[in-house]
Amino acid sequence: MFALSLLLGTTITITSNHWIMAWAGLEINTLSILPLIAKSHHPRAIEAATKYFMTQATASALVLFSSMTNAWHTGQWDITQMTHTTSCLILTSAIAMKLGMVPFHFWFPEVLQGSPIITGLILSTIMKLPPIALLYMTSHSLNPTLLTLMAIMSAALGGWMGLNQTQIRKILAFSSISHLGWMAIIIPFSPKLTMLNFYLYVLMTSAIFLTMNTVKVLKLSTLMTSWTKAPALNTMLLLTLLSLAGLPPLTGFLPKWLIIQELTKQNMAPTAIIISLLSLLGLFFYLRLAYCATITLPPHTTNHMKQWHTYKPTSTLIAISIVMSIMLLPISPMIPTIL
């Protein structure tokens, strides 16, 4: 029932033209994910659900307030007719809070850490689609300077704060914040490129979350001993992590390459250089995860219990998402025809 409500809320927000309908879809989404976060009845899960509810309620109130202010000044409730300057600034802040962008990012790692891993996957992927869709629809009227500033801060903090983490869900949360920076920086200039980046990010993150769920790993110390469970899956996890880091010739390089190209066309070469250098911070913790997953093989200096090899076949969904996460770079010549 909650999964259907999630799909309903997402669909309502994406397909609506009226601000009240979009707000209603966001509210349905928030209310249907809360029981999934608090499902385990663990105090950390209850805390995560409370934090999630409070931040999302505040963000929804800001969305409603910005749309009402815009309607007051212009007489328009249409999402694409967001022309009042103050309303646009409030809306940008509200959507940044919904997504977990800097400086409204503090709730996201905590909520992801307190959630079950599949709920974490939903929070990192499906739950980001309605706010990104609203950004896409209002992109022509948003302030590029504000978005660029928030994007660079997101890329910087997402990289820095992920460096000393040992919990995999928190690392993936900071990875998400860093990727949101790449999406936000390009949306005033090429919204379709933002959507392409989002779709590829969802693909790669889903592959990693589903792999972690299969091998039942939540922190780096258990990741080190998990290679015996599913050696082939762990090897593919290495490539998927490097793809998420944006290394060529893997899929993750494609959106970064196109975004840097577009920023250079817009005479924003210094900005492109800064955000590219900041993505190196993220590369460090992806390499750390990859190292723990596949390269720390015996002989070991530490004593640990070997995990049993699982002969359970890998699900088709994981196989497809991993292959696409690694091998989509050759489609890049088709992208200009789509954008």
Coordinates of C-alpha atoms in Angstrom, one line a residue:
M1 CA 0.0 0.0 0.0
F2 CA 2.8 2.4 0.9
A3 CA 4.7 1.6 -2.3
L4 CA 1.6 2.3 -4.3
S5 CA 1.1 5.6 -2.4
L6 CA 4.8 6.5 -3.2
L7 CA 4.2 5.9 -6.9
L8 CA 0.9 7.9 -6.8
G9 CA 2.5 10.9 -5.0
T10 CA 5.5 10.9 -7.4
T11 CA 3.2 10.6 -10.5
I12 CA 0.9 13.5 -9.2
T13 CA 3.8 15.8 -8.7
I14 CA 5.5 15.1 -12.0
T15 CA 2.3 15.4 -14.1
S16 CA 0.8 18.4 -12.4
N17 CA 0.7 22.0 -13.8
H18 CA -0.9 23.5 -10.7
W19 CA 1.2 24.2 -7.5
I20 CA -1.4 22.8 -5.2
M21 CA -1.5 19.5 -7.0
A22 CA 2.4 19.3 -6.9
W23 CA 2.3 20.1 -3.2
A24 CA -0.3 17.4 -2.6
G25 CA 1.9 14.9 -4.4
L26 CA 4.9 15.8 -2.3
E27 CA 2.8 15.4 0.9
I28 CA 1.6 11.9 -0.2
N29 CA 5.2 10.9 -0.8
T30 CA 6.3 12.1 2.6
L31 CA 3.5 10.4 4.5
S32 CA 4.0 7.1 2.6
I33 CA 7.7 6.8 3.2
L34 CA 7.6 7.5 7.0
P35 CA 6.3 4.0 7.9
L36 CA 8.9 2.4 5.7
I37 CA 11.7 4.3 7.5
A38 CA 10.3 3.5 11.0
K39 CA 9.5 -0.1 10.1
S40 CA 12.2 -1.7 12.3
H41 CA 11.0 0.1 15.5
H42 CA 14.6 0.7 16.4
P43 CA 15.2 4.0 18.3
R44 CA 17.5 5.2 15.5
A45 CA 14.8 4.4 12.9
I46 CA 12.2 6.3 14.8
E47 CA 14.6 9.3 15.1
A48 CA 15.3 9.1 11.4
A49 CA 11.6 9.1 10.6
T50 CA 11.0 12.1 12.9
K51 CA 13.9 14.1 11.4
Y52 CA 12.6 13.3 7.9
F53 CA 9.1 14.3 8.7
M54 CA 10.2 17.7 10.2
T55 CA 12.5 18.7 7.3
Q56 CA 10.0 17.6 4.6
A57 CA 7.1 19.3 6.3
T58 CA 9.1 22.6 6.5
A59 CA 10.2 22.2 2.9
S60 CA 6.5 21.6 1.8
A61 CA 5.4 24.6 3.7
L62 CA 8.0 26.7 1.9
V63 CA 6.9 25.3 -1.5
L64 CA 3.3 26.3 -0.7
F65 CA 4.4 29.7 0.6
S66 CA 6.5 30.5 -2.5
S67 CA 3.7 29.4 -4.9
M68 CA 1.1 31.5 -2.9
T69 CA 3.4 34.6 -3.0
N70 CA 3.9 34.1 -6.7
A71 CA 0.1 33.7 -7.2
W72 CA -0.5 36.8 -5.1
H73 CA 1.8 39.0 -7.3
T74 CA 1.1 37.5 -10.7
G75 CA -2.3 35.8 -10.5
Q76 CA -0.8 32.5 -11.8
W77 CA -0.8 29.1 -10.1
D78 CA 0.9 27.5 -13.1
I79 CA 4.3 25.8 -12.2
T80 CA 6.0 27.1 -15.3
Q81 CA 4.9 30.7 -14.7
M82 CA 7.1 31.3 -11.7
T83 CA 8.1 34.9 -12.3
H84 CA 8.3 36.6 -8.9
T85 CA 11.9 36.9 -7.8
T86 CA 11.4 36.4 -4.0
S87 CA 9.1 33.4 -4.7
C88 CA 11.9 31.8 -6.9
L89 CA 14.5 32.2 -4.1
I90 CA 12.1 30.6 -1.5
L91 CA 11.3 27.8 -4.0
T92 CA 15.0 27.1 -4.6
S93 CA 15.6 26.9 -0.8
A94 CA 12.5 24.6 -0.4
I95 CA 13.6 22.2 -3.2
A96 CA 17.2 22.2 -1.9
M97 CA 15.8 21.2 1.5
K98 CA 13.7 18.4 -0.1
L99 CA 16.7 17.1 -2.0
G100 CA 19.2 17.4 0.9
M101 CA 21.5 19.9 -0.9
V102 CA 24.0 22.1 1.1
P103 CA 23.2 24.1 3.2
F104 CA 20.1 22.0 4.0
H105 CA 21.9 18.7 3.9
F106 CA 22.2 17.8 7.6
W107 CA 19.1 15.5 7.8
F108 CA 20.0 13.3 4.9
P109 CA 23.0 11.2 6.1
E110 CA 21.2 10.7 9.5
V111 CA 17.9 9.6 7.9
L112 CA 19.7 7.2 5.5
Q113 CA 21.8 5.7 8.3
G114 CA 18.6 5.1 10.4
S115 CA 16.7 3.5 7.5
P116 CA 16.7 -0.1 6.2
I117 CA 18.9 -0.5 3.1
I118 CA 15.9 -0.8 0.6
T119 CA 14.2 2.2 2.1
G120 CA 17.6 4.0 1.8
L121 CA 17.5 3.1 -1.9
I122 CA 14.0 4.6 -2.3
L123 CA 15.1 7.8 -0.4
S124 CA 18.1 8.2 -2.7
T125 CA 16.3 7.6 -5.9
I126 CA 12.5 7.7 -6.3
M127 CA 12.0 10.3 -3.5
K128 CA 14.4 12.7 -5.3
L129 CA 12.4 12.6 -8.6
P130 CA 9.5 14.9 -7.7
P131 CA 11.7 17.8 -6.4
I132 CA 14.1 17.4 -9.5
A133 CA 11.0 17.5 -11.7
L134 CA 9.9 20.7 -10.1
L135 CA 13.4 22.2 -10.6
Y136 CA 13.2 21.1 -14.2
M137 CA 9.8 22.8 -14.8
T138 CA 10.9 26.1 -13.1
S139 CA 14.6 26.0 -14.4
H140 CA 14.1 29.1 -16.7
S141 CA 13.1 31.4 -13.8
L142 CA 15.6 30.2 -11.1
N143 CA 18.6 32.3 -10.1
P144 CA 21.8 30.8 -11.8
T145 CA 24.2 32.4 -9.3
L146 CA 22.4 30.9 -6.2
L147 CA 22.2 27.5 -7.9
T148 CA 25.9 27.6 -8.8
L149 CA 26.9 28.6 -5.3
M150 CA 24.8 25.8 -3.7
A151 CA 26.1 23.3 -6.3
I152 CA 29.8 24.0 -5.5
M153 CA 29.1 23.9 -1.8
S154 CA 27.3 20.5 -2.2
A155 CA 30.1 19.1 -4.3
A156 CA 32.7 20.3 -1.7
L157 CA 30.8 19.2 1.5
G158 CA 29.6 15.9 0.0
G159 CA 33.3 15.1 -0.8
W160 CA 34.8 16.3 2.5
M161 CA 32.3 14.9 4.9
G162 CA 32.3 11.5 3.2
L163 CA 36.1 11.1 3.7
N164 CA 36.1 9.8 7.3
Q165 CA 32.9 7.7 7.3
T166 CA 32.8 4.0 8.0
Q167 CA 29.1 3.4 7.5
I168 CA 28.3 2.6 3.9
R169 CA 24.8 4.2 3.9
K170 CA 26.4 7.5 5.2
I171 CA 29.0 7.3 2.5
L172 CA 26.3 6.9 -0.2
A173 CA 24.4 9.8 1.4
F174 CA 27.4 12.1 1.0
S175 CA 27.9 10.7 -2.5
S176 CA 24.3 11.7 -3.3
I177 CA 24.8 15.3 -1.9
S178 CA 27.9 15.6 -4.2
H179 CA 26.0 14.4 -7.3
L180 CA 23.2 16.8 -6.5
G181 CA 25.8 19.6 -6.9
W182 CA 26.5 18.4 -10.5
M183 CA 22.8 18.3 -11.2
A184 CA 22.1 21.8 -9.8
I185 CA 25.0 23.6 -11.5
I186 CA 23.8 22.8 -15.0
I187 CA 20.0 23.1 -14.6
P188 CA 19.7 26.8 -15.5
F189 CA 21.6 26.2 -18.8
S190 CA 20.6 22.6 -19.9
P191 CA 17.7 21.1 -17.8
K192 CA 17.7 17.9 -20.0
L193 CA 21.3 17.3 -19.1
T194 CA 20.3 17.5 -15.4
M195 CA 17.7 14.8 -16.0
L196 CA 20.2 12.6 -17.9
N197 CA 22.6 13.0 -14.9
F198 CA 19.8 12.1 -12.5
Y199 CA 18.7 9.0 -14.4
L200 CA 22.3 7.7 -14.6
Y201 CA 22.9 8.5 -10.9
V202 CA 19.7 6.5 -10.0
L203 CA 20.9 3.6 -12.2
M204 CA 24.4 3.4 -10.5
T205 CA 23.1 4.0 -7.0
S206 CA 20.5 1.3 -7.4
A207 CA 23.1 -1.2 -8.5
I208 CA 25.2 -0.4 -5.4
F209 CA 22.4 -0.5 -2.9
L210 CA 21.0 -3.8 -4.3
T211 CA 24.5 -5.3 -4.2
M212 CA 24.9 -4.3 -0.6
N213 CA 21.5 -5.7 0.2
T214 CA 22.4 -9.0 -1.5
V215 CA 25.7 -9.5 0.4
K216 CA 24.1 -8.0 3.6
V217 CA 26.8 -5.4 4.2
L218 CA 26.3 -2.1 6.1
K219 CA 29.8 -1.0 7.1
L220 CA 33.4 -1.1 5.8
S221 CA 34.6 -3.7 8.3
T222 CA 32.0 -6.2 7.1
L223 CA 32.6 -5.2 3.5
M224 CA 36.2 -6.4 3.8
T225 CA 35.1 -10.0 4.6
S226 CA 32.2 -10.1 2.2
W227 CA 34.2 -11.0 -0.9
T228 CA 33.9 -14.8 -0.2
K229 CA 30.0 -14.6 -0.3
A230 CA 29.8 -13.5 -3.9
P231 CA 33.2 -13.0 -5.6
A232 CA 31.8 -12.1 -9.1
L233 CA 29.3 -9.6 -7.6
N234 CA 32.0 -7.9 -5.6
T235 CA 34.2 -7.6 -8.7
M236 CA 31.3 -5.9 -10.5
L237 CA 30.8 -3.7 -7.4
L238 CA 34.3 -2.4 -7.9
L239 CA 33.5 -1.3 -11.5
T240 CA 30.1 0.2 -10.4
L241 CA 31.8 2.3 -7.7
L242 CA 34.4 3.6 -10.1
S243 CA 31.6 4.4 -12.5
L244 CA 29.8 6.4 -9.8
A245 CA 33.1 8.2 -9.2
G246 CA 33.0 9.3 -12.9
L247 CA 36.0 7.5 -14.2
P248 CA 36.3 6.9 -18.0
P249 CA 35.5 4.6 -19.8
L250 CA 32.5 3.8 -17.5
T251 CA 28.9 5.2 -17.6
G252 CA 29.5 7.7 -14.8
F253 CA 32.0 9.7 -16.9
L254 CA 29.3 10.5 -19.5
P255 CA 27.2 13.1 -17.5
K256 CA 30.4 14.8 -16.0
W257 CA 31.9 15.1 -19.4
L258 CA 28.8 16.6 -20.9
I259 CA 28.3 19.0 -18.0
I260 CA 31.9 20.3 -18.2
Q261 CA 31.5 20.8 -21.9
E262 CA 28.2 22.8 -21.4
L263 CA 29.7 24.9 -18.6
T264 CA 32.7 25.7 -20.9
K265 CA 30.2 26.8 -23.6
Q266 CA 28.6 29.1 -21.1
N267 CA 31.9 30.8 -20.4
M268 CA 32.0 29.2 -16.9
A269 CA 35.4 27.3 -17.3
P270 CA 36.6 28.3 -13.8
T271 CA 33.4 26.9 -12.3
A272 CA 33.9 23.7 -14.3
I273 CA 37.5 23.4 -13.0
I274 CA 36.4 23.9 -9.4
I275 CA 33.6 21.3 -9.5
S276 CA 35.9 18.8 -11.3
L277 CA 38.6 19.2 -8.7
L278 CA 36.0 18.8 -5.9
S279 CA 34.8 15.5 -7.4
L280 CA 38.3 14.1 -6.6
L281 CA 37.3 14.2 -3.0
G282 CA 34.5 11.8 -3.8
L283 CA 36.8 9.6 -5.8
F284 CA 38.9 9.0 -2.7
F285 CA 36.0 7.4 -0.7
Y286 CA 34.8 5.5 -3.8
L287 CA 38.3 4.0 -4.1
R288 CA 38.2 3.2 -0.4
L289 CA 35.0 1.3 -0.8
A290 CA 36.3 -0.4 -3.9
Y291 CA 39.5 -1.3 -2.1
C292 CA 37.6 -2.8 0.9
A293 CA 35.2 -4.7 -1.4
T294 CA 37.7 -6.4 -3.7
I295 CA 41.4 -5.7 -3.1
T296 CA 41.7 -6.6 0.6
L297 CA 42.1 -10.3 -0.1
P298 CA 44.2 -12.8 2.0
P299 CA 46.8 -13.1 3.4
H300 CA 45.5 -10.8 6.1
T301 CA 47.2 -9.5 9.2
T302 CA 43.9 -9.4 11.0
N303 CA 42.0 -12.5 12.1
H304 CA 38.4 -12.7 11.0
M305 CA 35.7 -15.2 10.2
K306 CA 35.3 -16.2 6.6
Q307 CA 31.8 -15.7 5.2
W308 CA 30.0 -18.6 3.5
H309 CA 29.9 -18.5 -0.3
T310 CA 26.2 -18.0 -1.3
Y311 CA 25.2 -20.0 -4.3
K312 CA 22.0 -18.0 -4.6
P313 CA 21.8 -16.7 -8.2
T314 CA 22.1 -12.9 -8.6
S315 CA 18.8 -11.3 -9.4
T316 CA 18.2 -10.1 -13.0
L317 CA 17.6 -6.6 -11.8
I318 CA 21.0 -6.3 -10.2
A319 CA 22.7 -7.9 -13.3
I320 CA 21.0 -5.4 -15.7
S321 CA 21.6 -2.3 -13.5
I322 CA 25.3 -3.2 -13.0
V323 CA 25.9 -3.8 -16.8
M324 CA 24.2 -0.5 -17.6
S325 CA 26.1 1.3 -14.9
I326 CA 29.4 0.2 -16.5
M327 CA 28.8 0.0 -20.2
L328 CA 26.7 3.0 -21.4
L329 CA 29.5 5.4 -22.4
P330 CA 29.4 4.3 -26.1
I331 CA 25.8 5.9 -26.3
S332 CA 27.4 9.3 -25.9
P333 CA 27.2 10.2 -29.7
M334 CA 23.4 9.8 -29.4
I335 CA 23.0 12.3 -26.5
P336 CA 23.2 15.5 -28.7
T337 CA 20.2 14.2 -30.7
I338 CA 18.2 13.7 -27.4
L339 CA 19.1 17.0 -25.7

